[in-house]
Amino acid sequence: MLVETAAMGRRTLGEPLAIRGAEGDLSLRALLRILVDHELAEYATHRERSAMLRVLTPVDLVRGAETGRYGNEGRELPAAPPPDDAHARAIEAFDDQLFFVFLDDVRITDLDAIQTIGPHSRLRLVRLVALTG
């Protein structure tokens, strides 16, 4: 299954993400759990990498000279929330309609309705952006 993310009002989509293990008959609640677990694992990997000592390559030095940044010194990333809290936040955000979910261009509005997901299914999460006036 491919997962795409977008924000209302923006033309570009995020980079599609291939998720394995999200095929068959699943509810949106189960799909959100799989996606949250995937994102928690990705964050843990990113956090671990950012804490490692890195040797700067010549390319890093050139980029640093152009941007004025040579690394993540002094920047400590906070720990991810516990999985149960992260799952609850995702469900709450869906219930509060902070994002819409489309499976193969059909909007899903029921967290517990069973969806048939194939290897070529496309799940799109569209984040709604509040307008100010």
Short mmCIF file of N, CA, C and O in Angstrom, two decimals:
data_model
loop_
_atom_site.label_atom_id
_atom_site.label_comp_id
_atom_site.label_asym_id
_atom_site.label_seq_id
_atom_site.Cartn_x
_atom_site.Cartn_y
_atom_site.Cartn_z
N MET A 1 0.84 -1.17 0.00
CA MET A 1 0.00 0.00 0.00
C MET A 1 0.89 1.23 0.00
O MET A 1 1.90 1.29 0.68
N LEU A 2 0.50 2.23 -0.76
CA LEU A 2 1.20 3.51 -0.77
C LEU A 2 0.42 4.49 0.08
O LEU A 2 -0.80 4.58 0.00
N VAL A 3 1.12 5.25 0.90
CA VAL A 3 0.51 6.26 1.74
C VAL A 3 1.03 7.62 1.28
O VAL A 3 2.23 7.81 1.15
N GLU A 4 0.10 8.54 1.01
CA GLU A 4 0.45 9.89 0.62
C GLU A 4 -0.11 10.85 1.66
O GLU A 4 -1.18 10.62 2.21
N THR A 5 0.62 11.92 1.89
CA THR A 5 0.13 12.95 2.80
C THR A 5 0.07 14.27 2.05
O THR A 5 0.87 14.51 1.14
N ALA A 6 -0.89 15.09 2.41
CA ALA A 6 -1.04 16.40 1.78
C ALA A 6 -1.70 17.34 2.78
O ALA A 6 -2.34 16.90 3.73
N ALA A 7 -1.52 18.63 2.55
CA ALA A 7 -2.21 19.64 3.33
C ALA A 7 -3.13 20.40 2.38
O ALA A 7 -2.73 20.72 1.26
N MET A 8 -4.34 20.68 2.82
CA MET A 8 -5.29 21.42 1.99
C MET A 8 -4.68 22.75 1.59
O MET A 8 -4.04 23.42 2.39
N GLY A 9 -4.87 23.13 0.33
CA GLY A 9 -4.37 24.41 -0.14
C GLY A 9 -2.97 24.34 -0.72
O GLY A 9 -2.48 25.31 -1.27
N ARG A 10 -2.32 23.20 -0.61
CA ARG A 10 -0.99 23.05 -1.18
C ARG A 10 -1.08 22.12 -2.38
O ARG A 10 -1.80 21.13 -2.37
N ARG A 11 -0.31 22.43 -3.39
CA ARG A 11 -0.36 21.63 -4.61
C ARG A 11 0.51 20.38 -4.54
O ARG A 11 0.26 19.42 -5.22
N THR A 12 1.55 20.44 -3.74
CA THR A 12 2.48 19.32 -3.71
C THR A 12 2.10 18.33 -2.62
O THR A 12 1.62 18.70 -1.55
N LEU A 13 2.31 17.09 -2.91
CA LEU A 13 2.11 16.01 -1.95
C LEU A 13 3.44 15.66 -1.32
O LEU A 13 4.48 15.89 -1.91
N GLY A 14 3.37 15.07 -0.14
CA GLY A 14 4.58 14.54 0.46
C GLY A 14 5.06 13.34 -0.35
O GLY A 14 4.35 12.82 -1.21
N GLU A 15 6.25 12.92 -0.08
CA GLU A 15 6.81 11.74 -0.76
C GLU A 15 5.96 10.52 -0.39
O GLU A 15 5.73 10.26 0.79
N PRO A 16 5.46 9.75 -1.38
CA PRO A 16 4.67 8.56 -1.05
C PRO A 16 5.50 7.57 -0.23
O PRO A 16 6.69 7.42 -0.41
N LEU A 17 4.83 6.90 0.67
CA LEU A 17 5.47 5.97 1.58
C LEU A 17 4.88 4.59 1.35
O LEU A 17 3.66 4.42 1.39
N ALA A 18 5.73 3.60 1.08
CA ALA A 18 5.25 2.23 0.91
C ALA A 18 5.21 1.55 2.27
O ALA A 18 6.21 1.53 2.98
N ILE A 19 4.05 1.04 2.64
CA ILE A 19 3.87 0.37 3.93
C ILE A 19 3.55 -1.09 3.67
O ILE A 19 2.58 -1.41 2.99
N ARG A 20 4.36 -1.95 4.23
CA ARG A 20 4.10 -3.40 4.12
C ARG A 20 3.34 -3.86 5.34
O ARG A 20 3.46 -3.28 6.41
N GLY A 21 2.58 -4.90 5.20
CA GLY A 21 1.82 -5.43 6.32
C GLY A 21 0.48 -4.75 6.48
O GLY A 21 -0.27 -5.05 7.40
N ALA A 22 0.17 -3.83 5.58
CA ALA A 22 -1.11 -3.13 5.65
C ALA A 22 -1.99 -3.57 4.49
O ALA A 22 -2.51 -2.76 3.75
N GLU A 23 -2.12 -4.87 4.33
CA GLU A 23 -2.96 -5.39 3.24
C GLU A 23 -3.96 -6.37 3.82
O GLU A 23 -3.77 -6.93 4.88
N GLY A 24 -5.06 -6.51 3.11
CA GLY A 24 -6.12 -7.40 3.55
C GLY A 24 -7.32 -6.59 4.01
O GLY A 24 -7.52 -5.46 3.59
N ASP A 25 -8.12 -7.18 4.87
CA ASP A 25 -9.31 -6.51 5.38
C ASP A 25 -8.98 -5.89 6.73
O ASP A 25 -8.79 -6.59 7.72
N LEU A 26 -8.90 -4.56 6.75
CA LEU A 26 -8.53 -3.82 7.95
C LEU A 26 -9.46 -2.64 8.15
O LEU A 26 -9.98 -2.08 7.19
N SER A 27 -9.60 -2.24 9.40
CA SER A 27 -10.34 -1.02 9.70
C SER A 27 -9.38 0.16 9.63
O SER A 27 -8.15 -0.02 9.68
N LEU A 28 -9.92 1.36 9.53
CA LEU A 28 -9.08 2.55 9.54
C LEU A 28 -8.35 2.66 10.87
O LEU A 28 -7.19 3.07 10.92
N ARG A 29 -9.00 2.24 11.94
CA ARG A 29 -8.36 2.26 13.26
C ARG A 29 -7.07 1.41 13.24
O ARG A 29 -6.02 1.83 13.72
N ALA A 30 -7.16 0.21 12.64
CA ALA A 30 -5.98 -0.66 12.54
C ALA A 30 -4.92 -0.06 11.61
O ALA A 30 -3.72 -0.14 11.89
N LEU A 31 -5.37 0.58 10.52
CA LEU A 31 -4.42 1.22 9.60
C LEU A 31 -3.68 2.36 10.28
O LEU A 31 -2.47 2.51 10.13
N LEU A 32 -4.41 3.16 11.06
CA LEU A 32 -3.76 4.27 11.76
C LEU A 32 -2.74 3.75 12.76
O LEU A 32 -1.67 4.32 12.93
N ARG A 33 -3.05 2.64 13.40
CA ARG A 33 -2.10 2.03 14.35
C ARG A 33 -0.82 1.62 13.61
O ARG A 33 0.29 1.88 14.08
N ILE A 34 -0.96 1.01 12.45
CA ILE A 34 0.20 0.60 11.65
C ILE A 34 1.02 1.82 11.24
O ILE A 34 2.25 1.83 11.34
N LEU A 35 0.34 2.88 10.79
CA LEU A 35 1.04 4.10 10.36
C LEU A 35 1.75 4.78 11.53
O LEU A 35 2.89 5.23 11.39
N VAL A 36 1.09 4.86 12.67
CA VAL A 36 1.70 5.48 13.85
C VAL A 36 2.92 4.67 14.29
O VAL A 36 3.98 5.24 14.59
N ASP A 37 2.80 3.35 14.32
CA ASP A 37 3.95 2.52 14.69
C ASP A 37 5.12 2.74 13.74
O ASP A 37 6.27 2.80 14.16
N HIS A 38 4.82 2.85 12.45
CA HIS A 38 5.86 3.09 11.45
C HIS A 38 6.54 4.43 11.71
O HIS A 38 7.78 4.55 11.70
N GLU A 39 5.76 5.47 11.96
CA GLU A 39 6.32 6.80 12.20
C GLU A 39 7.12 6.85 13.50
O GLU A 39 8.15 7.52 13.57
N LEU A 40 6.67 6.14 14.53
CA LEU A 40 7.43 6.09 15.79
C LEU A 40 8.79 5.42 15.57
O LEU A 40 9.81 5.89 16.09
N ALA A 41 8.81 4.35 14.78
CA ALA A 41 10.07 3.67 14.48
C ALA A 41 11.00 4.59 13.67
O ALA A 41 12.21 4.64 13.94
N GLU A 42 10.45 5.30 12.70
CA GLU A 42 11.25 6.23 11.90
C GLU A 42 11.83 7.35 12.77
O GLU A 42 12.98 7.73 12.61
N TYR A 43 11.03 7.86 13.69
CA TYR A 43 11.48 8.93 14.56
C TYR A 43 12.60 8.43 15.48
O TYR A 43 13.60 9.12 15.69
N ALA A 44 12.44 7.22 16.00
CA ALA A 44 13.49 6.66 16.88
C ALA A 44 14.80 6.51 16.13
O ALA A 44 15.87 6.83 16.66
N THR A 45 14.75 6.08 14.88
CA THR A 45 15.95 5.94 14.05
C THR A 45 16.58 7.31 13.81
O THR A 45 17.79 7.48 13.93
N HIS A 46 15.75 8.29 13.47
CA HIS A 46 16.24 9.66 13.23
C HIS A 46 16.88 10.23 14.49
O HIS A 46 17.95 10.85 14.44
N ARG A 47 16.24 10.02 15.62
CA ARG A 47 16.76 10.53 16.90
C ARG A 47 18.10 9.89 17.24
O ARG A 47 19.03 10.56 17.69
N GLU A 48 18.19 8.60 16.99
CA GLU A 48 19.44 7.88 17.27
C GLU A 48 20.56 8.39 16.36
O GLU A 48 21.68 8.61 16.81
N ARG A 49 20.25 8.58 15.08
CA ARG A 49 21.25 9.07 14.12
C ARG A 49 21.72 10.48 14.47
O ARG A 49 22.89 10.80 14.32
N SER A 50 20.79 11.32 14.93
CA SER A 50 21.18 12.70 15.22
C SER A 50 22.06 12.80 16.45
O SER A 50 22.77 13.78 16.63
N ALA A 51 22.01 11.79 17.32
CA ALA A 51 22.83 11.80 18.53
C ALA A 51 24.23 11.26 18.27
O ALA A 51 25.12 11.42 19.11
N MET A 52 24.46 10.63 17.13
CA MET A 52 25.77 10.06 16.82
C MET A 52 26.76 11.14 16.43
O MET A 52 26.40 12.16 15.86
N LEU A 53 28.00 10.87 16.73
CA LEU A 53 29.08 11.74 16.30
C LEU A 53 29.30 11.48 14.81
O LEU A 53 29.45 10.34 14.38
N ARG A 54 29.30 12.58 14.03
CA ARG A 54 29.51 12.42 12.60
C ARG A 54 30.79 13.10 12.18
O ARG A 54 31.14 14.16 12.68
N VAL A 55 31.46 12.51 11.23
CA VAL A 55 32.63 13.12 10.62
C VAL A 55 32.14 13.92 9.42
O VAL A 55 31.39 13.41 8.59
N LEU A 56 32.53 15.18 9.36
CA LEU A 56 32.10 16.01 8.25
C LEU A 56 32.94 15.72 7.01
O LEU A 56 34.17 15.71 7.07
N THR A 57 32.27 15.51 5.92
CA THR A 57 32.94 15.26 4.64
C THR A 57 33.17 16.61 3.95
O THR A 57 32.60 17.63 4.35
N PRO A 58 33.99 16.62 2.90
CA PRO A 58 34.16 17.88 2.14
C PRO A 58 32.83 18.44 1.63
O PRO A 58 32.63 19.66 1.64
N VAL A 59 31.92 17.59 1.23
CA VAL A 59 30.59 18.04 0.77
C VAL A 59 29.84 18.70 1.92
O VAL A 59 29.20 19.75 1.75
N ASP A 60 29.92 18.12 3.13
CA ASP A 60 29.28 18.71 4.30
C ASP A 60 29.87 20.09 4.60
O ASP A 60 29.14 21.01 4.99
N LEU A 61 31.17 20.24 4.44
CA LEU A 61 31.82 21.52 4.71
C LEU A 61 31.37 22.59 3.72
O LEU A 61 31.13 23.74 4.10
N VAL A 62 31.27 22.22 2.45
CA VAL A 62 30.80 23.17 1.44
C VAL A 62 29.36 23.58 1.74
O VAL A 62 29.01 24.76 1.71
N ARG A 63 28.52 22.61 2.04
CA ARG A 63 27.12 22.88 2.37
C ARG A 63 27.03 23.77 3.61
O ARG A 63 26.25 24.71 3.66
N GLY A 64 27.88 23.50 4.59
CA GLY A 64 27.90 24.30 5.80
C GLY A 64 28.32 25.74 5.53
O GLY A 64 27.76 26.68 6.11
N ALA A 65 29.29 25.91 4.64
CA ALA A 65 29.72 27.26 4.29
C ALA A 65 28.60 28.03 3.58
O ALA A 65 28.45 29.23 3.77
N GLU A 66 27.81 27.33 2.79
CA GLU A 66 26.70 27.97 2.07
C GLU A 66 25.53 28.30 2.99
O GLU A 66 24.89 29.33 2.84
N THR A 67 25.24 27.41 3.93
CA THR A 67 24.06 27.57 4.78
C THR A 67 24.36 28.16 6.14
O THR A 67 23.45 28.63 6.82
N GLY A 68 25.63 28.10 6.55
CA GLY A 68 25.98 28.58 7.88
C GLY A 68 25.72 27.55 8.97
O GLY A 68 25.85 27.83 10.15
N ARG A 69 25.36 26.34 8.59
CA ARG A 69 25.10 25.25 9.55
C ARG A 69 25.99 24.06 9.22
O ARG A 69 26.02 23.61 8.09
N TYR A 70 26.67 23.58 10.24
CA TYR A 70 27.57 22.45 10.03
C TYR A 70 27.11 21.18 10.70
O TYR A 70 27.74 20.16 10.56
N GLY A 71 26.06 21.20 11.41
CA GLY A 71 25.59 19.99 12.07
C GLY A 71 24.49 20.32 13.05
O GLY A 71 23.95 21.41 13.07
N ASN A 72 24.17 19.35 13.88
CA ASN A 72 23.09 19.51 14.85
C ASN A 72 23.63 19.68 16.26
O ASN A 72 23.05 19.18 17.21
N GLU A 73 24.75 20.37 16.41
CA GLU A 73 25.35 20.50 17.71
C GLU A 73 24.38 21.15 18.69
O GLU A 73 23.72 22.13 18.37
N GLY A 74 24.32 20.59 19.89
CA GLY A 74 23.49 21.17 20.92
C GLY A 74 22.01 20.94 20.76
O GLY A 74 21.20 21.42 21.55
N ARG A 75 21.61 20.23 19.76
CA ARG A 75 20.19 20.00 19.50
C ARG A 75 19.84 18.59 19.93
O ARG A 75 20.29 17.62 19.32
N GLU A 76 19.06 18.48 20.97
CA GLU A 76 18.64 17.16 21.43
C GLU A 76 17.16 16.98 21.11
O GLU A 76 16.33 17.80 21.48
N LEU A 77 16.86 15.92 20.40
CA LEU A 77 15.47 15.66 20.03
C LEU A 77 14.74 15.01 21.20
O LEU A 77 15.28 14.13 21.86
N PRO A 78 13.53 15.45 21.46
CA PRO A 78 12.76 14.86 22.56
C PRO A 78 12.38 13.42 22.25
O PRO A 78 12.32 13.01 21.08
N ALA A 79 12.11 12.67 23.29
CA ALA A 79 11.66 11.28 23.11
C ALA A 79 10.27 11.27 22.50
O ALA A 79 9.48 12.19 22.71
N ALA A 80 9.99 10.24 21.74
CA ALA A 80 8.65 10.08 21.15
C ALA A 80 7.66 9.73 22.26
O ALA A 80 8.05 9.18 23.30
N PRO A 81 6.40 10.02 22.05
CA PRO A 81 5.41 9.64 23.06
C PRO A 81 5.27 8.12 23.10
O PRO A 81 5.61 7.43 22.12
N PRO A 82 4.76 7.58 24.19
CA PRO A 82 4.51 6.14 24.24
C PRO A 82 3.52 5.75 23.13
O PRO A 82 2.65 6.55 22.77
N PRO A 83 3.65 4.54 22.58
CA PRO A 83 2.78 4.13 21.47
C PRO A 83 1.29 4.30 21.76
O PRO A 83 0.55 4.77 20.89
N ASP A 84 0.84 3.94 22.95
CA ASP A 84 -0.59 4.07 23.25
C ASP A 84 -1.04 5.53 23.18
O ASP A 84 -2.14 5.82 22.70
N ASP A 85 -0.21 6.45 23.65
CA ASP A 85 -0.54 7.88 23.57
C ASP A 85 -0.57 8.35 22.12
O ASP A 85 -1.45 9.11 21.71
N ALA A 86 0.40 7.91 21.33
CA ALA A 86 0.45 8.30 19.92
C ALA A 86 -0.75 7.76 19.16
O ALA A 86 -1.33 8.48 18.33
N HIS A 87 -1.14 6.52 19.44
CA HIS A 87 -2.33 5.95 18.78
C HIS A 87 -3.57 6.76 19.15
O HIS A 87 -4.39 7.08 18.29
N ALA A 88 -3.70 7.09 20.43
CA ALA A 88 -4.86 7.85 20.90
C ALA A 88 -4.90 9.23 20.25
O ALA A 88 -5.98 9.72 19.88
N ARG A 89 -3.75 9.87 20.08
CA ARG A 89 -3.70 11.19 19.44
C ARG A 89 -4.14 11.11 17.98
O ARG A 89 -4.82 12.00 17.48
N ALA A 90 -3.73 10.07 17.29
CA ALA A 90 -4.13 9.91 15.89
C ALA A 90 -5.64 9.72 15.77
O ALA A 90 -6.28 10.33 14.91
N ILE A 91 -6.21 8.91 16.65
CA ILE A 91 -7.66 8.68 16.64
C ILE A 91 -8.38 9.98 16.99
O ILE A 91 -9.38 10.35 16.35
N GLU A 92 -7.88 10.70 17.99
CA GLU A 92 -8.51 11.96 18.39
C GLU A 92 -8.45 12.99 17.24
O GLU A 92 -9.43 13.70 16.99
N ALA A 93 -7.32 13.06 16.55
CA ALA A 93 -7.19 13.99 15.42
C ALA A 93 -8.18 13.63 14.31
O ALA A 93 -8.79 14.52 13.70
N PHE A 94 -8.38 12.34 14.06
CA PHE A 94 -9.36 11.92 13.06
C PHE A 94 -10.77 12.29 13.52
O PHE A 94 -11.56 12.84 12.75
N ASP A 95 -11.09 11.98 14.78
CA ASP A 95 -12.42 12.31 15.32
C ASP A 95 -12.69 13.81 15.28
O ASP A 95 -13.82 14.23 15.05
N ASP A 96 -11.65 14.62 15.50
CA ASP A 96 -11.79 16.08 15.47
C ASP A 96 -11.73 16.64 14.05
O ASP A 96 -11.75 17.86 13.86
N GLN A 97 -11.65 15.76 13.06
CA GLN A 97 -11.60 16.11 11.64
C GLN A 97 -10.44 17.06 11.31
O GLN A 97 -10.57 17.98 10.53
N LEU A 98 -9.29 16.79 11.92
CA LEU A 98 -8.09 17.55 11.59
C LEU A 98 -7.46 17.03 10.30
O LEU A 98 -6.61 17.70 9.72
N PHE A 99 -7.86 15.84 9.88
CA PHE A 99 -7.43 15.31 8.60
C PHE A 99 -8.52 14.39 8.05
O PHE A 99 -9.33 13.85 8.80
N PHE A 100 -8.56 14.29 6.73
CA PHE A 100 -9.47 13.37 6.05
C PHE A 100 -8.64 12.20 5.52
O PHE A 100 -7.45 12.34 5.24
N VAL A 101 -9.29 11.07 5.35
CA VAL A 101 -8.63 9.87 4.85
C VAL A 101 -9.37 9.40 3.60
O VAL A 101 -10.59 9.28 3.60
N PHE A 102 -8.59 9.14 2.56
CA PHE A 102 -9.14 8.61 1.32
C PHE A 102 -8.40 7.32 0.98
O PHE A 102 -7.18 7.28 1.02
N LEU A 103 -9.15 6.27 0.68
CA LEU A 103 -8.57 5.01 0.23
C LEU A 103 -8.99 4.83 -1.21
O LEU A 103 -10.19 4.73 -1.50
N ASP A 104 -8.03 4.84 -2.11
CA ASP A 104 -8.31 4.75 -3.55
C ASP A 104 -9.37 5.77 -3.96
O ASP A 104 -10.35 5.45 -4.63
N ASP A 105 -9.19 7.01 -3.51
CA ASP A 105 -10.03 8.17 -3.84
C ASP A 105 -11.44 8.12 -3.26
O ASP A 105 -12.30 8.88 -3.66
N VAL A 106 -11.69 7.24 -2.32
CA VAL A 106 -12.98 7.18 -1.62
C VAL A 106 -12.74 7.58 -0.17
O VAL A 106 -11.90 6.98 0.52
N ARG A 107 -13.48 8.59 0.29
CA ARG A 107 -13.28 9.08 1.66
C ARG A 107 -13.78 8.06 2.68
O ARG A 107 -14.86 7.50 2.53
N ILE A 108 -12.99 7.83 3.71
CA ILE A 108 -13.36 6.95 4.82
C ILE A 108 -13.78 7.82 5.99
O ILE A 108 -13.01 8.69 6.42
N THR A 109 -14.98 7.58 6.50
CA THR A 109 -15.48 8.38 7.62
C THR A 109 -15.70 7.56 8.87
O THR A 109 -15.89 8.11 9.95
N ASP A 110 -15.66 6.24 8.74
CA ASP A 110 -15.91 5.35 9.88
C ASP A 110 -14.61 4.65 10.26
O ASP A 110 -14.03 3.92 9.45
N LEU A 111 -14.17 4.85 11.49
CA LEU A 111 -12.92 4.24 11.96
C LEU A 111 -12.96 2.72 11.98
O LEU A 111 -11.93 2.07 11.83
N ASP A 112 -14.15 2.15 12.19
CA ASP A 112 -14.23 0.71 12.40
C ASP A 112 -14.80 -0.06 11.22
O ASP A 112 -14.90 -1.29 11.28
N ALA A 113 -15.15 0.63 10.14
CA ALA A 113 -15.61 -0.08 8.94
C ALA A 113 -14.43 -0.80 8.31
O ALA A 113 -13.33 -0.26 8.21
N ILE A 114 -14.67 -2.02 7.90
CA ILE A 114 -13.59 -2.84 7.30
C ILE A 114 -13.38 -2.41 5.85
O ILE A 114 -14.33 -2.27 5.08
N GLN A 115 -12.12 -2.19 5.51
CA GLN A 115 -11.71 -1.80 4.16
C GLN A 115 -10.86 -2.92 3.58
O GLN A 115 -10.06 -3.51 4.27
N THR A 116 -11.03 -3.18 2.29
CA THR A 116 -10.19 -4.16 1.61
C THR A 116 -9.02 -3.42 0.98
O THR A 116 -9.22 -2.55 0.13
N ILE A 117 -7.82 -3.78 1.41
CA ILE A 117 -6.62 -3.08 0.98
C ILE A 117 -5.73 -4.05 0.22
O ILE A 117 -5.36 -5.11 0.74
N GLY A 118 -5.41 -3.68 -0.99
CA GLY A 118 -4.55 -4.51 -1.82
C GLY A 118 -3.15 -3.93 -1.89
O GLY A 118 -2.87 -2.85 -1.38
N PRO A 119 -2.24 -4.64 -2.56
CA PRO A 119 -0.85 -4.17 -2.64
C PRO A 119 -0.70 -2.87 -3.41
O PRO A 119 0.27 -2.14 -3.22
N HIS A 120 -1.68 -2.54 -4.26
CA HIS A 120 -1.59 -1.31 -5.06
C HIS A 120 -2.56 -0.24 -4.56
O HIS A 120 -2.76 0.77 -5.25
N SER A 121 -3.14 -0.46 -3.40
CA SER A 121 -4.05 0.54 -2.84
C SER A 121 -3.27 1.81 -2.49
O SER A 121 -2.09 1.75 -2.16
N ARG A 122 -3.97 2.93 -2.55
CA ARG A 122 -3.36 4.22 -2.24
C ARG A 122 -4.19 4.88 -1.14
O ARG A 122 -5.36 5.16 -1.32
N LEU A 123 -3.54 5.10 -0.01
CA LEU A 123 -4.17 5.75 1.13
C LEU A 123 -3.66 7.18 1.16
O LEU A 123 -2.45 7.42 1.16
N ARG A 124 -4.57 8.15 1.17
CA ARG A 124 -4.18 9.56 1.20
C ARG A 124 -4.72 10.20 2.48
O ARG A 124 -5.91 10.11 2.76
N LEU A 125 -3.82 10.82 3.23
CA LEU A 125 -4.18 11.56 4.44
C LEU A 125 -4.07 13.04 4.10
O LEU A 125 -2.99 13.51 3.72
N VAL A 126 -5.18 13.75 4.22
CA VAL A 126 -5.21 15.16 3.88
C VAL A 126 -5.42 15.96 5.15
O VAL A 126 -6.48 15.88 5.77
N ARG A 127 -4.41 16.72 5.53
CA ARG A 127 -4.47 17.54 6.74
C ARG A 127 -5.20 18.83 6.40
O ARG A 127 -4.91 19.49 5.40
N LEU A 128 -6.14 19.20 7.24
CA LEU A 128 -6.89 20.43 7.05
C LEU A 128 -6.16 21.56 7.76
O LEU A 128 -5.66 21.40 8.86
N VAL A 129 -6.09 22.70 7.12
CA VAL A 129 -5.39 23.85 7.66
C VAL A 129 -6.44 24.90 8.04
O VAL A 129 -7.29 25.26 7.23
N ALA A 130 -6.36 25.38 9.27
CA ALA A 130 -7.31 26.40 9.73
C ALA A 130 -7.04 27.71 9.00
O ALA A 130 -5.90 28.11 8.81
N LEU A 131 -8.11 28.37 8.61
CA LEU A 131 -8.01 29.67 7.95
C LEU A 131 -8.15 30.77 9.00
O LEU A 131 -8.94 30.66 9.92
N THR A 132 -7.36 31.81 8.84
CA THR A 132 -7.49 32.95 9.74
C THR A 132 -7.94 34.15 8.94
O THR A 132 -7.67 34.25 7.74
N GLY A 133 -8.62 35.06 9.57
CA GLY A 133 -9.15 36.17 8.80
C GLY A 133 -9.07 37.46 9.43
O GLY A 133 -8.57 38.13 10.10
#
